[in-house]
Amino acid sequence: EVQLVESGGGPVKPGGSLRLSCEASGFTLSSYNMHWVRQAPGKGLEWVSSSTIMSSYFYYAASVTGRFAVSRDNAKNSLYLYMNNLGIEDTGVYYCARDCGGACRNYWNFDVWGRGTLVTVSS
Amino acid sequence: DIQMTQSPSSVSASVGDTVTIACRASQGIGPWLAWYQQKPGTAPKLLIYAASNLHNGVPLRFSGSGSGTDFTLTISGVQPEDSGTYYCQQANSFPRFGQGTRVEVK
């Protein structure tokens, strides 16, 4: 079964750091572009970051540029999101998502999602 | 940045009704638009990609249309399990989601 499982969320104080992990199973993560999408409580979806195949390129939303970093460990079939200098506005559920790729005629379509991990930034 | 605007923000429908949700992009994105369904406490699910292509396993009562700046998601013969929030997302460049449309099926 194709699956993504996030971990690493939890409470953190403003200015703190966290590392989120996303472990893939049922497919080879290195063959896909991968993404992080977040959702603040009661709000809509916001794209956060992307890692292309072979880690050739990394992309970030303006709201996290300079504070977040994405990486992947293909040997562990895992994706990571390093989050620094966290603010209250970073609170939310963070989803890891797989890019559908050519099967969806174009990139930037997310066909497999994890269940998410909750990050709570509060003093 | 491309902005995505959905309407309406919420809709209430009876079983069997046809529900239509609109999504407008602030600039042309060709056919590169996706639709997702999200139920409370769960992750979004991809319904439609490239404006009108049904993702694997999605019921045929869902359909999408449009190109450029104006897009539509239609649910023909809505069912109780279709209740949830629907998001459009531009897939032409860095992703941007609409604000969501809550669908309630009575």
Short mmCIF file of C-alpha atoms in Angstrom, two decimals:
data_model
loop_
_atom_site.label_atom_id
_atom_site.label_comp_id
_atom_site.label_asym_id
_atom_site.label_seq_id
_atom_site.Cartn_x
_atom_site.Cartn_y
_atom_site.Cartn_z
CA GLU A 1 0.00 0.00 0.00
CA VAL A 2 1.27 3.44 -0.90
CA GLN A 3 1.57 5.46 2.29
CA LEU A 4 3.17 8.52 3.85
CA VAL A 5 3.58 8.86 7.60
CA GLU A 6 4.63 12.15 9.18
CA SER A 7 6.17 12.55 12.62
CA GLY A 8 8.06 15.09 14.67
CA GLY A 9 5.34 17.60 15.44
CA GLY A 10 4.57 18.87 18.91
CA PRO A 11 4.62 21.96 21.11
CA VAL A 12 7.44 24.46 20.70
CA LYS A 13 8.08 27.96 21.98
CA PRO A 14 8.35 30.96 19.64
CA GLY A 15 11.85 31.12 18.22
CA GLY A 16 12.31 27.38 18.62
CA SER A 17 13.07 24.67 16.09
CA LEU A 18 11.59 21.35 14.99
CA ARG A 19 12.40 18.64 12.47
CA LEU A 20 9.50 16.94 10.77
CA SER A 21 9.91 13.56 9.11
CA CYS A 22 7.86 11.85 6.42
CA GLU A 23 8.45 8.16 5.80
CA ALA A 24 7.21 6.70 2.54
CA SER A 25 6.18 3.11 1.97
CA GLY A 26 4.83 1.27 -1.04
CA PHE A 27 6.81 3.42 -3.49
CA THR A 28 10.32 4.77 -4.00
CA LEU A 29 10.47 8.34 -2.77
CA SER A 30 13.50 9.16 -4.92
CA SER A 31 11.36 8.78 -8.04
CA TYR A 32 8.98 11.58 -7.12
CA ASN A 33 8.93 15.28 -6.39
CA MET A 34 7.74 15.68 -2.81
CA HIS A 35 6.05 18.52 -0.97
CA TRP A 36 5.06 19.90 2.41
CA VAL A 37 1.65 21.56 2.79
CA ARG A 38 0.32 23.01 6.04
CA GLN A 39 -3.05 23.96 7.44
CA ALA A 40 -3.55 26.37 10.32
CA PRO A 41 -6.39 25.46 12.71
CA GLY A 42 -9.72 26.08 11.01
CA LYS A 43 -8.02 27.54 7.93
CA GLY A 44 -7.23 26.52 4.38
CA LEU A 45 -4.27 24.80 2.79
CA GLU A 46 -0.92 26.49 2.26
CA TRP A 47 1.96 25.07 0.24
CA VAL A 48 5.19 25.27 2.23
CA SER A 49 8.07 23.60 0.42
CA SER A 50 9.08 21.20 -2.33
CA SER A 51 11.96 18.88 -3.10
CA THR A 52 12.45 17.70 -6.66
CA ILE A 53 13.66 14.31 -7.78
CA MET A 54 17.33 13.67 -6.90
CA SER A 55 17.18 16.79 -4.69
CA SER A 56 18.01 18.82 -7.75
CA TYR A 57 15.93 21.79 -6.62
CA PHE A 58 14.28 23.03 -3.45
CA TYR A 59 11.45 25.53 -3.34
CA TYR A 60 9.90 27.47 -0.47
CA ALA A 61 6.90 29.68 0.12
CA ALA A 62 7.81 33.29 0.87
CA SER A 63 6.43 32.90 4.38
CA VAL A 64 9.08 30.31 5.32
CA THR A 65 12.05 31.22 3.12
CA GLY A 66 15.21 31.54 5.19
CA ARG A 67 13.69 29.67 8.15
CA PHE A 68 12.71 26.26 6.77
CA ALA A 69 14.78 23.74 4.87
CA VAL A 70 13.67 20.56 3.11
CA SER A 71 15.80 17.52 2.51
CA ARG A 72 15.41 13.84 1.75
CA ASP A 73 17.24 10.63 2.60
CA ASN A 74 16.58 8.21 -0.21
CA ALA A 75 18.20 5.34 1.66
CA LYS A 76 15.56 5.77 4.36
CA ASN A 77 12.82 6.60 1.84
CA SER A 78 12.16 9.71 3.89
CA LEU A 79 11.56 13.43 3.51
CA TYR A 80 12.36 16.01 6.16
CA LEU A 81 11.42 19.58 7.00
CA TYR A 82 13.74 21.54 9.25
CA MET A 83 11.91 24.47 10.82
CA ASN A 84 13.79 27.26 12.61
CA ASN A 85 12.78 30.52 14.28
CA LEU A 86 9.22 29.33 14.55
CA GLY A 87 6.45 31.85 15.07
CA ILE A 88 2.86 31.53 16.22
CA GLU A 89 1.80 31.80 12.59
CA ASP A 90 3.56 28.49 11.88
CA THR A 91 1.07 26.60 14.05
CA GLY A 92 -0.88 23.97 12.16
CA VAL A 93 -1.00 20.49 10.72
CA TYR A 94 1.88 19.76 8.37
CA TYR A 95 1.19 17.29 5.58
CA CYS A 96 3.71 15.50 3.44
CA ALA A 97 2.44 14.95 -0.12
CA ARG A 98 3.63 13.12 -3.21
CA ASP A 99 3.63 14.78 -6.60
CA CYS A 100 1.58 12.90 -9.16
CA GLY A 101 4.09 13.79 -11.87
CA GLY A 102 3.50 12.67 -15.42
CA ALA A 103 0.53 10.53 -14.43
CA CYS A 104 -1.32 13.83 -13.92
CA ARG A 105 0.03 15.41 -17.12
CA ASN A 106 1.91 18.04 -15.13
CA TYR A 107 3.71 18.55 -11.85
CA TRP A 108 2.30 20.23 -8.76
CA ASN A 109 -0.63 17.84 -8.30
CA PHE A 110 -0.61 15.98 -4.99
CA ASP A 111 -1.94 12.43 -5.27
CA VAL A 112 -0.80 10.86 -1.98
CA TRP A 113 -0.97 12.61 1.39
CA GLY A 114 0.06 11.62 4.87
CA ARG A 115 -2.25 12.07 7.85
CA GLY A 116 -0.27 15.07 9.02
CA THR A 117 1.61 16.07 12.15
CA LEU A 118 0.52 18.95 14.38
CA VAL A 119 2.95 21.74 15.21
CA THR A 120 1.89 24.08 18.00
CA VAL A 121 3.95 27.22 18.54
CA SER A 122 3.03 28.85 21.82
CA SER A 123 4.71 30.51 24.77
CA ASP B 1 1.83 35.41 -7.15
CA ILE B 2 -1.25 33.84 -8.66
CA GLN B 3 -4.27 34.22 -6.41
CA MET B 4 -7.11 31.70 -6.41
CA THR B 5 -10.66 32.71 -5.50
CA GLN B 6 -13.44 30.21 -4.91
CA SER B 7 -17.18 30.78 -4.76
CA PRO B 8 -19.38 30.23 -2.93
CA SER B 9 -17.70 29.87 0.45
CA SER B 10 -20.35 27.38 1.51
CA VAL B 11 -23.27 25.55 -0.03
CA SER B 12 -26.03 23.38 1.35
CA ALA B 13 -27.61 20.78 -0.90
CA SER B 14 -30.06 17.92 -0.75
CA VAL B 15 -29.19 14.40 -1.80
CA GLY B 16 -29.40 14.16 -5.58
CA ASP B 17 -28.89 17.87 -6.24
CA THR B 18 -26.22 19.22 -8.55
CA VAL B 19 -23.56 21.30 -6.80
CA THR B 20 -21.31 23.70 -8.71
CA ILE B 21 -18.21 25.35 -7.27
CA ALA B 22 -16.34 28.06 -9.15
CA CYS B 23 -12.64 28.87 -8.98
CA ARG B 24 -10.98 31.89 -10.57
CA ALA B 25 -7.25 32.45 -11.03
CA SER B 26 -5.82 35.98 -10.97
CA GLN B 27 -3.97 35.20 -14.21
CA GLY B 28 -4.14 32.52 -16.84
CA ILE B 29 -2.93 29.07 -15.82
CA GLY B 30 -3.92 27.06 -18.89
CA PRO B 31 -5.57 23.79 -17.86
CA TRP B 32 -3.33 23.38 -14.81
CA LEU B 33 -5.86 23.26 -12.03
CA ALA B 34 -6.56 20.57 -9.45
CA TRP B 35 -9.48 19.99 -7.12
CA TYR B 36 -9.29 18.35 -3.69
CA GLN B 37 -11.85 17.15 -1.16
CA GLN B 38 -11.12 17.31 2.55
CA LYS B 39 -13.21 15.88 5.35
CA PRO B 40 -12.77 17.04 8.96
CA GLY B 41 -9.69 15.63 10.63
CA THR B 42 -8.37 14.00 7.48
CA ALA B 43 -5.93 14.84 4.71
CA PRO B 44 -7.11 16.25 1.38
CA LYS B 45 -7.80 13.85 -1.47
CA LEU B 46 -7.08 14.61 -5.11
CA LEU B 47 -10.27 14.55 -7.16
CA ILE B 48 -9.40 16.17 -10.47
CA TYR B 49 -6.18 17.22 -12.19
CA ALA B 50 -5.54 19.25 -15.33
CA ALA B 51 -8.97 20.87 -14.91
CA SER B 52 -11.08 17.97 -16.15
CA ASN B 53 -9.29 14.67 -15.52
CA LEU B 54 -10.76 12.43 -12.85
CA HIS B 55 -8.18 10.93 -10.51
CA ASN B 56 -8.17 7.16 -9.95
CA GLY B 57 -11.15 5.89 -8.00
CA VAL B 58 -13.08 9.17 -7.94
CA PRO B 59 -16.81 8.67 -8.61
CA LEU B 60 -18.07 9.72 -12.03
CA ARG B 61 -20.53 12.19 -10.49
CA PHE B 62 -17.54 14.52 -10.06
CA SER B 63 -16.49 16.53 -13.08
CA GLY B 64 -14.36 19.55 -13.79
CA SER B 65 -14.13 22.08 -16.57
CA GLY B 66 -12.47 25.31 -17.52
CA SER B 67 -9.22 26.77 -18.76
CA GLY B 68 -7.28 29.97 -18.41
CA THR B 69 -8.72 31.79 -15.42
CA ASP B 70 -12.18 30.27 -14.83
CA PHE B 71 -12.82 26.74 -13.64
CA THR B 72 -15.74 24.75 -12.28
CA LEU B 73 -16.18 21.63 -10.16
CA THR B 74 -19.57 19.95 -10.54
CA ILE B 75 -21.02 17.20 -8.39
CA SER B 76 -24.00 15.69 -10.21
CA GLY B 77 -26.34 13.84 -7.90
CA VAL B 78 -24.59 14.76 -4.66
CA GLN B 79 -24.43 12.06 -1.96
CA PRO B 80 -24.14 12.36 1.85
CA GLU B 81 -20.52 11.21 1.71
CA ASP B 82 -19.69 14.22 -0.48
CA SER B 83 -19.97 16.54 2.51
CA GLY B 84 -16.68 18.26 3.19
CA THR B 85 -14.55 21.17 2.07
CA TYR B 86 -13.38 21.46 -1.52
CA TYR B 87 -10.25 23.31 -2.59
CA CYS B 88 -9.01 24.32 -5.99
CA GLN B 89 -5.25 24.60 -6.52
CA GLN B 90 -3.32 26.10 -9.37
CA ALA B 91 -0.71 23.68 -10.69
CA ASN B 92 0.92 25.95 -13.24
CA SER B 93 3.69 27.06 -10.89
CA PHE B 94 4.27 27.20 -7.16
CA PRO B 95 1.01 25.87 -5.74
CA ARG B 96 -1.66 28.19 -4.44
CA PHE B 97 -4.96 26.97 -3.05
CA GLY B 98 -8.33 28.62 -3.05
CA GLN B 99 -9.86 29.44 0.32
CA GLY B 100 -12.17 26.43 0.19
CA THR B 101 -15.88 25.77 -0.26
CA ARG B 102 -17.75 23.91 2.45
CA VAL B 103 -20.40 21.54 1.10
CA GLU B 104 -23.13 20.28 3.37
CA VAL B 105 -25.39 17.52 2.09
CA LYS B 106 -28.66 17.19 3.94
#
